[in-house]
């Protein structure tokens, strides 16, 4: 073998060794060197002469690229997210995308009612923000999946699942969506009955809730940014949204409230057979939510809109809980004061409906906790 051929082999082995840990590289490169030399000896016997440099290169290509060869000897998974975790990663991406879509739709709605002349620009900004947030979501889920894959972390709700919790996953079947009411599904071969989704899956609901709550906590802590929730466009001018002091006072309680909801959803996933405990947890969360809603409503002042010299206060007021107010929603002036009044009506009704929902949750879960 020529000196140049030996140099090619050494260069190849150095490239492989650079990808390996110092503890194992010497043994692995020695093993690879023996493999390469044995193949070159076989080639030399076949040709009846020493292989040329090009033929040495061909043998090395048969063995594989240094990065690929080193990966065969590297401990741990060969991919960021393996085939076992990938379906969960994909489901999380879909759930998170739906939550982000809802958030940006609300933001776009608020922007559109504030000034129709900038509708095209508002829609473009909403799409841009949605895709940016989506990339952040995918990156965060990929990082979490890579950590779980590397350390072989498998939560209990991934391994101890129940068939009755799988109905939501049937929504991925195109036949479920393609079949119309009263219309037979035509397929070739054996007749298959399309999946009937009788109700939401508890596990699926928990996954969606965890993704949504996680996004909220990230935004509440300032880790995520949704531009449409910080400013409005009024007639070509930007109106900033300034939170009222009540949000600073309740910063920690709201954070703990969201984390408590996440804890309840995680408990639901990991302990599906403990309905009474979950009911008691939901009662506590609903009571805390009612207290937060009442405290925020009693504060009166929620946000301040500012554009140049104009300001408008978004407030909570019992007088806004009026059907006539809802009928004339959006018919007022498009200045700062008019938009502030519109938002006051919307947020007041949202708070009232949320409070009613929490009261219902308290009584419903109290019944679940005591019934035999």
Short mmCIF file of C-alpha atoms in Angstrom, two decimals:
data_model
loop_
_atom_site.label_atom_id
_atom_site.label_comp_id
_atom_site.label_asym_id
_atom_site.label_seq_id
_atom_site.Cartn_x
_atom_site.Cartn_y
_atom_site.Cartn_z
CA UNK A 1 0.00 0.00 0.00
CA UNK A 2 1.32 3.40 -0.95
CA UNK A 3 2.00 6.22 1.46
CA UNK A 4 -0.79 8.30 -0.08
CA UNK A 5 -3.30 5.49 0.46
CA UNK A 6 -2.26 5.23 4.12
CA UNK A 7 -2.69 9.00 4.46
CA UNK A 8 -6.23 8.73 3.06
CA UNK A 9 -7.08 6.01 5.59
CA UNK A 10 -5.58 8.03 8.45
CA UNK A 11 -7.56 11.10 7.43
CA UNK A 12 -10.75 9.02 7.33
CA UNK A 13 -10.13 7.54 10.78
CA UNK A 14 -9.32 10.97 12.23
CA UNK A 15 -12.67 12.24 10.96
CA UNK A 16 -14.45 9.31 12.62
CA UNK A 17 -12.50 9.71 15.88
CA UNK A 18 -13.42 13.39 16.11
CA UNK A 19 -17.08 12.38 16.49
CA UNK A 20 -16.43 9.86 19.29
CA UNK A 21 -15.79 10.24 23.00
CA UNK A 22 -12.13 10.17 24.11
CA UNK A 23 -12.75 7.01 26.14
CA UNK A 24 -13.80 4.88 23.16
CA UNK A 25 -12.20 6.43 20.08
CA UNK A 26 -8.92 4.47 20.23
CA UNK A 27 -10.61 1.07 20.37
CA UNK A 28 -13.15 1.96 17.69
CA UNK A 29 -10.61 3.43 15.26
CA UNK A 30 -8.39 0.35 15.73
CA UNK A 31 -11.36 -1.86 14.90
CA UNK A 32 -12.19 0.25 11.85
CA UNK A 33 -8.58 0.19 10.67
CA UNK A 34 -8.60 -3.62 10.76
CA UNK A 35 -11.87 -3.66 8.81
CA UNK A 36 -10.51 -1.27 6.16
CA UNK A 37 -7.23 -3.14 5.78
CA UNK A 38 -9.00 -6.49 5.47
CA UNK A 39 -11.21 -5.13 2.70
CA UNK A 40 -8.22 -3.61 0.92
CA UNK A 41 -6.36 -6.94 1.17
CA UNK A 42 -9.33 -8.67 -0.40
CA UNK A 43 -9.44 -6.06 -3.15
CA UNK A 44 -5.69 -6.41 -3.75
CA UNK A 45 -6.05 -10.19 -4.02
CA UNK A 46 -8.92 -9.73 -6.46
CA UNK A 47 -7.04 -7.21 -8.63
CA UNK A 48 -3.62 -8.81 -8.39
CA UNK A 49 -2.08 -5.46 -7.53
CA UNK A 50 -2.16 -2.76 -4.87
CA UNK A 51 -5.36 -0.65 -4.96
CA UNK A 52 -5.05 2.83 -6.34
CA UNK A 53 -6.01 5.93 -4.37
CA UNK A 54 -9.39 6.03 -6.15
CA UNK A 55 -10.03 2.40 -5.24
CA UNK A 56 -9.13 3.08 -1.60
CA UNK A 57 -11.63 5.94 -1.65
CA UNK A 58 -14.24 3.54 -3.07
CA UNK A 59 -13.69 1.09 -0.20
CA UNK A 60 -14.09 3.89 2.35
CA UNK A 61 -17.32 5.00 0.69
CA UNK A 62 -18.62 1.44 0.99
CA UNK A 63 -17.97 1.55 4.73
CA UNK A 64 -19.77 4.88 5.05
CA UNK A 65 -19.32 8.57 5.75
CA UNK A 66 -17.41 9.30 8.98
CA UNK A 67 -20.46 10.94 10.57
CA UNK A 68 -22.63 7.91 9.80
CA UNK A 69 -20.01 5.40 10.92
CA UNK A 70 -19.40 7.24 14.19
CA UNK A 71 -23.15 7.30 14.88
CA UNK A 72 -23.20 3.50 14.79
CA UNK A 73 -20.82 3.37 17.74
CA UNK A 74 -22.26 6.29 19.67
CA UNK A 75 -24.39 5.31 22.71
CA UNK A 76 -27.95 6.55 22.95
CA UNK A 77 -30.63 7.14 20.33
CA UNK A 78 -29.78 7.68 16.68
CA UNK A 79 -32.40 10.41 16.19
CA UNK A 80 -33.72 13.40 18.10
CA UNK A 81 -37.20 11.89 18.36
CA UNK A 82 -37.60 8.16 17.81
CA UNK A 83 -40.57 6.34 16.25
CA UNK A 84 -42.16 5.75 19.67
CA UNK A 85 -42.26 9.45 20.61
CA UNK A 86 -42.83 10.91 17.15
CA UNK A 87 -46.65 10.37 17.12
CA UNK A 88 -46.91 12.19 20.46
CA UNK A 89 -44.68 15.00 19.16
CA UNK A 90 -46.88 15.34 16.07
CA UNK A 91 -50.05 15.34 18.16
CA UNK A 92 -48.58 18.05 20.39
CA UNK A 93 -47.69 20.15 17.35
CA UNK A 94 -51.26 19.87 16.03
CA UNK A 95 -52.79 20.70 19.41
CA UNK A 96 -50.45 23.64 19.95
CA UNK A 97 -51.12 24.93 16.43
CA UNK A 98 -54.86 24.93 17.11
CA UNK A 99 -54.37 26.84 20.36
CA UNK A 100 -52.09 29.36 18.65
CA UNK A 101 -54.61 29.71 15.84
CA UNK A 102 -57.34 30.52 18.36
CA UNK A 103 -55.14 33.08 20.13
CA UNK A 104 -54.20 34.81 16.90
CA UNK A 105 -57.80 34.73 15.68
CA UNK A 106 -58.87 36.59 18.83
CA UNK A 107 -56.01 39.04 18.37
CA UNK A 108 -56.97 39.56 14.72
CA UNK A 109 -60.61 40.11 15.66
CA UNK A 110 -59.65 42.81 18.16
CA UNK A 111 -57.42 44.46 15.56
CA UNK A 112 -60.08 44.36 12.83
CA UNK A 113 -62.81 45.94 14.94
CA UNK A 114 -60.42 48.76 15.75
CA UNK A 115 -59.92 49.93 12.15
CA UNK A 116 -61.12 48.28 8.90
CA UNK A 117 -58.82 50.36 6.67
CA UNK A 118 -55.83 48.34 7.79
CA UNK A 119 -57.49 44.92 7.51
CA UNK A 120 -55.02 43.58 4.92
CA UNK A 121 -52.01 44.63 6.96
CA UNK A 122 -53.55 43.21 10.14
CA UNK A 123 -54.18 39.83 8.48
CA UNK A 124 -50.62 39.76 7.15
CA UNK A 125 -49.19 40.55 10.58
CA UNK A 126 -51.39 37.88 12.16
CA UNK A 127 -50.11 35.23 9.73
CA UNK A 128 -46.51 36.35 10.30
CA UNK A 129 -46.93 36.17 14.08
CA UNK A 130 -48.71 32.80 13.84
CA UNK A 131 -45.91 31.22 11.83
CA UNK A 132 -43.26 32.69 14.14
CA UNK A 133 -45.05 31.36 17.23
CA UNK A 134 -45.54 28.02 15.47
CA UNK A 135 -41.81 27.69 14.85
CA UNK A 136 -41.17 28.47 18.53
CA UNK A 137 -43.70 25.81 19.52
CA UNK A 138 -42.12 23.20 17.23
CA UNK A 139 -38.67 24.03 18.58
CA UNK A 140 -39.82 23.70 22.20
CA UNK A 141 -41.58 20.39 21.55
CA UNK A 142 -38.56 19.08 19.64
CA UNK A 143 -36.27 19.99 22.54
CA UNK A 144 -38.60 18.29 25.03
CA UNK A 145 -38.87 15.22 22.79
CA UNK A 146 -35.10 15.02 22.36
CA UNK A 147 -34.59 15.11 26.14
CA UNK A 148 -37.21 12.41 26.63
CA UNK A 149 -35.63 10.29 23.89
CA UNK A 150 -32.08 10.68 25.18
CA UNK A 151 -32.92 9.88 28.80
CA UNK A 152 -35.63 7.32 27.96
CA UNK A 153 -38.30 9.30 29.81
CA UNK A 154 -41.76 7.80 29.34
CA UNK A 155 -44.54 9.37 31.44
CA UNK A 156 -47.12 7.03 32.87
CA UNK A 157 -49.92 8.39 30.68
CA UNK A 158 -47.98 7.32 27.58
CA UNK A 159 -47.65 3.69 28.65
CA UNK A 160 -50.75 3.04 30.78
CA UNK A 161 -53.48 4.20 28.40
CA UNK A 162 -57.07 2.99 28.15
CA UNK A 163 -59.04 2.16 25.01
CA UNK A 164 -62.01 4.29 26.10
CA UNK A 165 -59.79 7.39 26.05
CA UNK A 166 -58.81 6.99 22.38
CA UNK A 167 -61.88 8.42 20.64
CA UNK A 168 -60.26 11.79 19.90
CA UNK A 169 -57.47 10.11 17.95
CA UNK A 170 -60.06 8.80 15.48
CA UNK A 171 -60.42 12.34 14.19
CA UNK A 172 -57.24 11.78 12.17
CA UNK A 173 -59.08 9.22 10.00
CA UNK A 174 -60.10 10.91 6.71
CA UNK A 175 -63.14 8.61 6.49
CA UNK A 176 -64.51 10.17 9.64
CA UNK A 177 -64.59 13.57 7.97
CA UNK A 178 -65.41 12.40 4.44
CA UNK A 179 -68.63 10.60 5.29
CA UNK A 180 -71.69 12.84 5.35
CA UNK A 181 -74.82 12.24 7.39
CA UNK A 182 -76.92 9.39 6.00
CA UNK A 183 -74.35 8.59 3.30
CA UNK A 184 -72.64 5.20 3.08
CA UNK A 185 -68.88 5.10 2.92
CA UNK A 186 -67.78 3.27 -0.23
CA UNK A 187 -64.51 1.40 -0.06
CA UNK A 188 -62.84 -1.30 -2.09
CA UNK A 189 -62.36 -4.69 -0.52
CA UNK A 190 -63.88 -5.61 2.85
CA UNK A 191 -66.42 -3.13 4.18
CA UNK A 192 -65.02 -1.13 7.08
CA UNK A 193 -67.21 0.80 9.48
CA UNK A 194 -65.90 4.35 9.90
CA UNK A 195 -64.83 5.41 13.35
CA UNK A 196 -67.63 7.03 15.29
CA UNK A 197 -66.44 9.73 17.64
CA UNK A 198 -68.94 9.54 20.49
CA UNK A 199 -67.35 12.23 22.60
CA UNK A 200 -64.13 13.98 23.48
CA UNK A 201 -61.30 11.87 24.83
CA UNK A 202 -60.25 12.70 28.42
CA UNK A 203 -56.61 12.13 27.49
CA UNK A 204 -56.94 14.25 24.36
CA UNK A 205 -58.63 17.04 26.32
CA UNK A 206 -55.83 17.00 28.86
CA UNK A 207 -53.14 17.19 26.19
CA UNK A 208 -54.86 20.16 24.53
CA UNK A 209 -55.35 21.83 27.90
CA UNK A 210 -51.72 21.32 28.89
CA UNK A 211 -50.50 22.81 25.61
CA UNK A 212 -52.81 25.80 25.94
CA UNK A 213 -51.95 26.40 29.58
CA UNK A 214 -48.26 25.99 28.84
CA UNK A 215 -48.47 28.67 26.14
CA UNK A 216 -50.33 30.97 28.54
CA UNK A 217 -47.75 30.47 31.30
CA UNK A 218 -44.94 31.15 28.81
CA UNK A 219 -46.68 34.36 27.70
CA UNK A 220 -47.49 35.40 31.28
CA UNK A 221 -43.84 35.01 32.26
CA UNK A 222 -42.71 36.98 29.20
CA UNK A 223 -41.12 34.00 27.45
CA UNK A 224 -43.55 34.16 24.51
CA UNK A 225 -44.73 37.21 22.65
CA UNK A 226 -48.00 37.74 20.77
CA UNK A 227 -47.69 41.17 19.11
CA UNK A 228 -51.40 41.59 18.42
CA UNK A 229 -52.13 41.58 22.14
CA UNK A 230 -49.92 44.58 22.87
CA UNK A 231 -51.11 47.17 20.37
CA UNK A 232 -54.04 48.05 18.09
CA UNK A 233 -54.17 49.94 14.82
CA UNK A 234 -56.68 52.79 14.83
CA UNK A 235 -57.05 54.57 11.52
CA UNK A 236 -53.42 54.06 10.61
CA UNK A 237 -52.15 54.98 14.08
CA UNK A 238 -50.88 52.51 16.66
CA UNK A 239 -52.64 52.44 20.01
CA UNK A 240 -50.71 50.81 22.82
CA UNK A 241 -52.40 48.60 25.40
CA UNK A 242 -51.25 49.24 28.97
CA UNK A 243 -52.36 46.78 31.67
CA UNK A 244 -54.00 48.22 34.75
CA UNK A 245 -52.29 47.88 38.17
CA UNK A 246 -54.61 45.00 39.12
CA UNK A 247 -52.67 42.63 36.83
CA UNK A 248 -49.43 43.39 38.65
CA UNK A 249 -51.10 42.78 42.00
CA UNK A 250 -52.51 39.45 40.81
CA UNK A 251 -49.46 38.35 38.81
CA UNK A 252 -48.44 35.57 41.21
CA UNK A 253 -52.01 34.34 41.98
CA UNK A 254 -52.82 34.08 38.26
CA UNK A 255 -49.56 32.21 37.63
CA UNK A 256 -50.27 29.76 40.47
CA UNK A 257 -53.84 29.37 39.20
CA UNK A 258 -52.60 28.36 35.74
CA UNK A 259 -50.00 26.01 37.23
CA UNK A 260 -52.68 24.44 39.43
CA UNK A 261 -54.78 23.78 36.33
CA UNK A 262 -51.78 22.16 34.65
CA UNK A 263 -51.23 20.05 37.75
CA UNK A 264 -54.85 18.87 37.68
CA UNK A 265 -54.57 17.93 33.99
CA UNK A 266 -51.35 16.00 34.65
CA UNK A 267 -53.03 14.20 37.56
CA UNK A 268 -55.92 13.35 35.25
CA UNK A 269 -53.50 11.80 32.75
CA UNK A 270 -51.50 9.84 35.29
CA UNK A 271 -54.41 8.81 37.55
CA UNK A 272 -57.45 8.19 35.34
CA UNK A 273 -59.03 6.00 38.00
CA UNK A 274 -59.36 8.68 40.71
CA UNK A 275 -62.50 10.66 39.77
CA UNK A 276 -63.32 11.83 43.30
CA UNK A 277 -59.87 13.28 43.89
CA UNK A 278 -60.02 15.05 40.52
CA UNK A 279 -63.46 16.41 41.37
CA UNK A 280 -62.16 17.87 44.65
CA UNK A 281 -59.19 19.40 42.82
CA UNK A 282 -61.53 20.99 40.26
CA UNK A 283 -63.69 22.43 43.02
CA UNK A 284 -60.65 24.14 44.53
CA UNK A 285 -59.54 25.44 41.14
CA UNK A 286 -63.04 26.75 40.35
CA UNK A 287 -63.25 28.52 43.72
CA UNK A 288 -59.86 30.12 43.09
CA UNK A 289 -60.99 31.13 39.59
CA UNK A 290 -64.15 32.72 40.98
CA UNK A 291 -62.11 34.71 43.49
CA UNK A 292 -59.75 35.91 40.74
CA UNK A 293 -62.66 36.83 38.47
CA UNK A 294 -64.43 38.73 41.25
CA UNK A 295 -61.25 40.56 42.27
CA UNK A 296 -60.48 41.56 38.68
CA UNK A 297 -64.08 42.64 38.08
CA UNK A 298 -64.20 44.68 41.27
CA UNK A 299 -61.00 46.49 40.25
CA UNK A 300 -63.01 48.07 37.45
CA UNK A 301 -60.05 49.32 35.43
CA UNK A 302 -58.46 46.56 33.29
CA UNK A 303 -56.51 48.21 30.46
CA UNK A 304 -55.74 51.63 29.01
CA UNK A 305 -55.61 52.34 25.27
CA UNK A 306 -53.32 55.21 24.28
CA UNK A 307 -52.86 56.81 20.86
CA UNK A 308 -51.18 60.22 20.66
CA UNK A 309 -53.13 62.44 23.07
CA UNK A 310 -56.19 60.17 23.27
CA UNK A 311 -56.75 57.57 25.96
CA UNK A 312 -59.53 55.13 26.68
CA UNK A 313 -60.08 52.84 29.63
CA UNK A 314 -61.21 49.24 29.25
CA UNK A 315 -63.31 48.61 32.36
CA UNK A 316 -65.60 46.04 33.91
CA UNK A 317 -69.06 47.29 34.79
CA UNK A 318 -72.31 45.54 35.70
CA UNK A 319 -74.15 47.99 33.45
CA UNK A 320 -72.41 46.49 30.41
CA UNK A 321 -74.15 43.14 30.98
CA UNK A 322 -76.98 44.25 28.75
CA UNK A 323 -78.35 42.51 25.65
CA UNK A 324 -78.81 45.86 23.90
CA UNK A 325 -75.09 46.52 24.36
CA UNK A 326 -74.30 43.25 22.60
CA UNK A 327 -76.68 44.02 19.73
CA UNK A 328 -74.96 47.32 19.04
CA UNK A 329 -71.46 45.92 19.52
CA UNK A 330 -69.05 47.53 17.07
CA UNK A 331 -71.52 50.21 15.92
CA UNK A 332 -69.87 52.94 17.95
CA UNK A 333 -67.11 55.33 16.87
CA UNK A 334 -63.75 53.92 15.79
CA UNK A 335 -61.72 56.24 17.96
CA UNK A 336 -59.86 55.24 21.10
CA UNK A 337 -62.83 55.78 23.40
CA UNK A 338 -65.18 53.82 21.12
CA UNK A 339 -62.85 50.85 20.82
CA UNK A 340 -62.26 50.88 24.59
CA UNK A 341 -66.03 50.72 25.15
CA UNK A 342 -66.37 47.81 22.70
CA UNK A 343 -63.60 45.88 24.44
CA UNK A 344 -65.17 46.66 27.82
CA UNK A 345 -68.45 45.07 26.71
CA UNK A 346 -66.71 41.99 25.28
CA UNK A 347 -64.45 41.39 28.28
CA UNK A 348 -67.28 42.00 30.77
CA UNK A 349 -69.43 39.36 29.09
CA UNK A 350 -66.48 36.96 28.91
CA UNK A 351 -65.87 37.41 32.65
CA UNK A 352 -69.55 36.87 33.45
CA UNK A 353 -69.80 33.72 31.32
CA UNK A 354 -66.59 32.42 32.86
CA UNK A 355 -67.95 33.01 36.37
CA UNK A 356 -71.17 31.13 35.56
CA UNK A 357 -69.10 28.26 34.16
CA UNK A 358 -67.03 28.10 37.35
CA UNK A 359 -70.15 28.03 39.53
CA UNK A 360 -71.49 25.15 37.46
CA UNK A 361 -68.13 23.38 37.79
CA UNK A 362 -68.28 23.66 41.59
CA UNK A 363 -71.75 22.07 41.84
CA UNK A 364 -71.10 19.44 39.15
CA UNK A 365 -67.83 18.30 40.72
CA UNK A 366 -69.34 18.37 44.20
CA UNK A 367 -71.94 15.89 42.95
CA UNK A 368 -69.21 13.72 41.38
CA UNK A 369 -67.30 13.73 44.67
CA UNK A 370 -70.22 12.57 46.85
CA UNK A 371 -72.25 10.31 44.57
CA UNK A 372 -71.89 6.57 45.21
#
